[in-house]
Structure formats: structure tokens, C-alpha cells
CSV table of N, CA and C in Angstrom, one decimal:
chain,number,residue,atom,x,y,z
A,1,UNK,N,104.0,-50.5,12.8
A,1,UNK,CA,105.1,-50.5,12.8
A,1,UNK,C,105.5,-52.1,13.5
A,2,UNK,N,105.8,-53.3,13.4
A,2,UNK,CA,105.7,-54.1,14.0
A,2,UNK,C,106.7,-54.1,14.8
A,3,UNK,N,107.0,-54.5,16.5
A,3,UNK,CA,107.8,-54.2,17.5
A,3,UNK,C,109.0,-54.9,17.0
A,4,UNK,N,108.5,-56.3,16.2
A,4,UNK,CA,109.8,-56.7,16.3
A,4,UNK,C,110.9,-56.3,15.5
A,5,UNK,N,110.2,-55.3,14.8
A,5,UNK,CA,111.1,-54.7,13.8
A,5,UNK,C,112.0,-53.2,14.6
A,6,UNK,N,112.2,-52.9,15.2
A,6,UNK,CA,112.4,-51.8,16.5
A,6,UNK,C,114.0,-52.2,16.2
A,7,UNK,N,114.6,-51.2,15.9
A,7,UNK,CA,116.2,-51.0,16.9
A,7,UNK,C,115.9,-50.5,17.9
A,8,UNK,N,116.7,-50.5,18.9
A,8,UNK,CA,116.3,-49.8,20.3
A,8,UNK,C,117.6,-49.6,20.5
A,9,UNK,N,118.6,-48.8,20.4
A,9,UNK,CA,119.7,-47.6,21.9
A,9,UNK,C,119.4,-47.4,22.7
A,10,UNK,N,121.0,-47.1,23.5
A,10,UNK,CA,120.5,-46.2,24.9
A,10,UNK,C,121.5,-45.6,24.6
A,11,UNK,N,121.3,-43.9,24.4
A,11,UNK,CA,122.1,-43.2,24.5
A,11,UNK,C,122.1,-41.7,25.2
A,12,UNK,N,122.8,-41.1,25.6
A,12,UNK,CA,122.7,-39.6,26.3
A,12,UNK,C,122.4,-38.3,25.3
A,13,UNK,N,121.5,-37.5,26.0
A,13,UNK,CA,121.2,-36.2,25.4
A,13,UNK,C,122.3,-35.7,25.2
A,14,UNK,N,122.7,-34.6,24.1
A,14,UNK,CA,123.4,-34.1,23.7
A,14,UNK,C,122.9,-32.1,23.9
A,15,UNK,N,121.4,-31.9,23.2
A,15,UNK,CA,121.5,-31.0,22.5
A,15,UNK,C,119.9,-30.8,22.7
A,16,UNK,N,119.1,-30.5,22.8
A,16,UNK,CA,117.3,-29.9,22.7
A,16,UNK,C,117.0,-28.7,22.1
A,17,UNK,N,116.2,-28.6,21.0
A,17,UNK,CA,115.6,-27.6,20.0
A,17,UNK,C,114.6,-27.5,20.2
A,18,UNK,N,113.9,-26.6,19.9
A,18,UNK,CA,112.3,-26.3,19.9
A,18,UNK,C,111.6,-27.4,19.2
A,19,UNK,N,110.2,-27.8,19.8
A,19,UNK,CA,109.5,-28.3,18.7
A,19,UNK,C,109.7,-29.6,19.5
A,20,UNK,N,110.2,-30.0,20.1
A,20,UNK,CA,110.7,-31.7,20.8
A,20,UNK,C,111.5,-31.9,19.9
A,21,UNK,N,112.5,-31.5,19.7
A,21,UNK,CA,113.7,-32.4,18.4
A,21,UNK,C,115.3,-32.7,19.7
A,22,UNK,N,115.3,-33.9,20.1
A,22,UNK,CA,116.8,-33.8,20.3
A,22,UNK,C,117.6,-34.5,19.5
A,23,UNK,N,118.9,-34.4,20.4
A,23,UNK,CA,119.7,-34.8,19.6
A,23,UNK,C,120.8,-35.8,20.0
A,24,UNK,N,120.6,-37.0,20.1
A,24,UNK,CA,121.2,-37.9,21.2
A,24,UNK,C,122.6,-38.3,20.3
A,25,UNK,N,123.4,-38.7,21.9
A,25,UNK,CA,124.3,-39.5,20.8
A,25,UNK,C,124.8,-40.9,22.0
A,26,UNK,N,125.4,-41.8,21.0
A,26,UNK,CA,125.0,-43.1,21.5
A,26,UNK,C,126.4,-43.7,21.4
A,27,UNK,N,127.7,-42.9,20.9
A,27,UNK,CA,128.9,-43.3,21.1
A,27,UNK,C,129.8,-42.7,20.3
A,28,UNK,N,130.7,-42.5,20.5
A,28,UNK,CA,131.8,-41.7,19.3
A,28,UNK,C,131.4,-41.6,18.6
A,29,UNK,N,130.9,-40.1,17.7
A,29,UNK,CA,130.7,-40.3,16.0
A,29,UNK,C,129.4,-40.8,15.6
A,30,UNK,N,128.4,-41.1,16.7
A,30,UNK,CA,127.2,-41.4,16.5
A,30,UNK,C,126.6,-41.1,16.9
A,31,UNK,N,124.6,-40.2,16.5
A,31,UNK,CA,124.0,-39.4,16.6
A,31,UNK,C,123.0,-39.6,15.8
A,32,UNK,N,122.1,-39.1,16.6
A,32,UNK,CA,120.6,-39.1,15.9
A,32,UNK,C,120.1,-38.4,16.1
A,33,UNK,N,118.7,-37.7,15.6
A,33,UNK,CA,117.5,-36.8,16.0
A,33,UNK,C,116.8,-37.5,16.5
A,34,UNK,N,116.0,-37.2,18.0
A,34,UNK,CA,115.0,-38.1,18.3
A,34,UNK,C,113.5,-37.3,18.3
A,35,UNK,N,113.0,-37.3,18.5
A,35,UNK,CA,111.2,-36.6,18.8
A,35,UNK,C,111.1,-37.8,20.3
A,36,UNK,N,109.7,-37.3,21.0
A,36,UNK,CA,109.7,-37.9,23.0
A,36,UNK,C,108.4,-38.6,21.7
A,37,UNK,N,108.5,-40.1,22.7
A,37,UNK,CA,106.8,-40.8,22.1
A,37,UNK,C,105.7,-40.1,22.6
A,38,UNK,N,104.9,-40.9,22.8
A,38,UNK,CA,102.8,-40.0,23.0
A,38,UNK,C,103.3,-39.7,24.6
A,39,UNK,N,103.4,-41.2,25.3
A,39,UNK,CA,103.1,-41.7,26.6
A,39,UNK,C,104.1,-40.0,27.4
A,40,UNK,N,105.2,-40.4,26.8
A,40,UNK,CA,106.5,-39.2,27.2
A,40,UNK,C,105.5,-37.9,27.6
A,41,UNK,N,105.0,-37.5,25.7
A,41,UNK,CA,104.5,-36.2,26.2
A,41,UNK,C,103.3,-36.0,27.3
A,42,UNK,N,102.5,-37.0,26.8
A,42,UNK,CA,101.3,-36.8,27.7
A,42,UNK,C,101.4,-36.6,28.9
A,43,UNK,N,102.3,-37.5,29.8
A,43,UNK,CA,102.8,-37.0,31.2
A,43,UNK,C,103.8,-36.3,31.4
A,44,UNK,N,103.7,-35.6,30.4
A,44,UNK,CA,105.0,-34.1,30.6
A,44,UNK,C,106.3,-34.6,31.4
A,45,UNK,N,106.7,-35.5,30.5
A,45,UNK,CA,108.4,-36.3,31.3
A,45,UNK,C,109.3,-35.5,30.6
A,46,UNK,N,110.0,-34.7,31.6
A,46,UNK,CA,111.2,-33.6,30.9
A,46,UNK,C,112.0,-34.0,30.2
A,47,UNK,N,112.6,-34.0,29.2
A,47,UNK,CA,113.8,-34.5,29.2
A,47,UNK,C,115.3,-33.2,28.8
A,48,UNK,N,116.1,-33.8,29.4
A,48,UNK,CA,117.3,-32.3,29.6
A,48,UNK,C,117.8,-32.9,28.9
A,49,UNK,N,119.3,-31.9,28.1
A,49,UNK,CA,120.8,-32.4,27.9
A,49,UNK,C,121.0,-32.7,29.1
A,50,UNK,N,122.2,-34.6,29.2
A,50,UNK,CA,122.5,-34.9,29.9
A,50,UNK,C,122.0,-36.0,30.4
A,51,UNK,N,121.0,-36.4,29.8
A,51,UNK,CA,119.8,-37.3,30.7
A,51,UNK,C,120.0,-38.7,29.8
A,52,UNK,N,119.9,-39.4,30.2
A,52,UNK,CA,120.1,-40.9,29.8
A,52,UNK,C,119.0,-41.8,28.9
A,53,UNK,N,119.0,-41.7,28.1
A,53,UNK,CA,117.6,-42.3,27.7
A,53,UNK,C,117.8,-43.8,26.5
A,54,UNK,N,116.3,-44.2,26.2
A,54,UNK,CA,116.2,-45.7,25.3
A,54,UNK,C,115.4,-45.0,24.1
A,55,UNK,N,116.3,-45.4,23.1
A,55,UNK,CA,115.5,-44.7,21.7
A,55,UNK,C,114.8,-45.6,20.3
A,56,UNK,N,114.4,-45.6,20.1
A,56,UNK,CA,113.8,-46.4,19.4
A,56,UNK,C,113.5,-46.5,18.0
A,57,UNK,N,114.6,-47.0,17.0
A,57,UNK,CA,114.4,-46.5,15.2
A,57,UNK,C,113.9,-47.5,14.3
A,58,UNK,N,113.3,-46.9,13.5
A,58,UNK,CA,113.2,-48.2,12.6
A,58,UNK,C,114.2,-48.9,11.8
A,59,UNK,N,114.0,-49.7,11.6
A,59,UNK,CA,115.4,-49.8,10.8
A,59,UNK,C,115.6,-49.8,9.5
A,60,UNK,N,115.0,-48.9,8.6
A,60,UNK,CA,115.0,-48.7,7.4
A,60,UNK,C,115.1,-47.0,7.6
A,61,UNK,N,115.5,-46.0,8.7
A,61,UNK,CA,116.1,-44.8,8.8
A,61,UNK,C,116.3,-44.5,10.2
A,62,UNK,N,117.8,-45.0,10.4
A,62,UNK,CA,118.3,-44.6,11.8
A,62,UNK,C,119.0,-43.5,12.3
A,63,UNK,N,118.8,-42.4,11.3
A,63,UNK,CA,119.2,-41.5,11.6
A,63,UNK,C,118.4,-40.1,12.6
A,64,UNK,N,116.6,-40.9,12.5
A,64,UNK,CA,115.6,-40.7,13.2
A,64,UNK,C,114.7,-41.4,14.1
A,65,UNK,N,114.6,-41.0,15.4
A,65,UNK,CA,114.0,-41.9,16.6
A,65,UNK,C,113.1,-41.3,17.3
A,66,UNK,N,112.7,-42.5,18.0
A,66,UNK,CA,111.9,-42.1,19.2
A,66,UNK,C,112.2,-42.0,20.6
A,67,UNK,N,112.1,-41.2,21.5
A,67,UNK,CA,112.4,-41.5,22.3
A,67,UNK,C,111.2,-42.1,23.4
A,68,UNK,N,112.0,-43.3,23.8
A,68,UNK,CA,111.0,-43.9,24.6
A,68,UNK,C,110.5,-44.0,25.9
A,69,UNK,N,112.1,-43.6,27.1
A,69,UNK,CA,111.8,-44.2,28.1
A,69,UNK,C,113.0,-43.1,28.5
A,70,UNK,N,113.3,-42.3,29.2
A,70,UNK,CA,114.4,-41.6,29.9
A,70,UNK,C,114.7,-41.9,31.5
A,71,UNK,N,115.8,-42.5,31.3
A,71,UNK,CA,116.3,-43.0,33.1
A,71,UNK,C,116.9,-42.2,34.2
A,72,UNK,N,116.4,-42.4,35.4
A,72,UNK,CA,116.8,-42.0,36.4
A,72,UNK,C,117.7,-41.2,37.2
């Protein structure tokens, strides 16, 4: 996937599931399931409910994303 074709949004982690699946809330009534990007998994960055994160989406499927950054 070309980086120009990526949709980036910021949201708050609402729920954490087993297997590294997270429910992210972007606004009222706007939610999506997301997984951790490889770098976050490699460096064991912890994501907890309430954390603000940056999520990348494919323009073809805005219901599943990839968490690429956790804000401090």
C-alpha cells in the first residue's frame, strides 16, 4: 500500500481485546477495530484503554485500522 493512499485519524482507545485487537473511538458514534503496527509490537509499546493513538486506514476499508503511534 502506498503511503499516499492511507487515511490517518486520531482517537482514544475505548476497549482492549485479547490477541492485540483494540476498539478506537474517533468521535461520537465513530468507532473502528485496530491492531498494533509492527514497530509498536517489536518495541513492546503498551496500549491501554484511555490512551490517545494515531491510526492508519486503507481507503477501501475504514472499519479496520493499524495503530501506528501512541501519544504521551
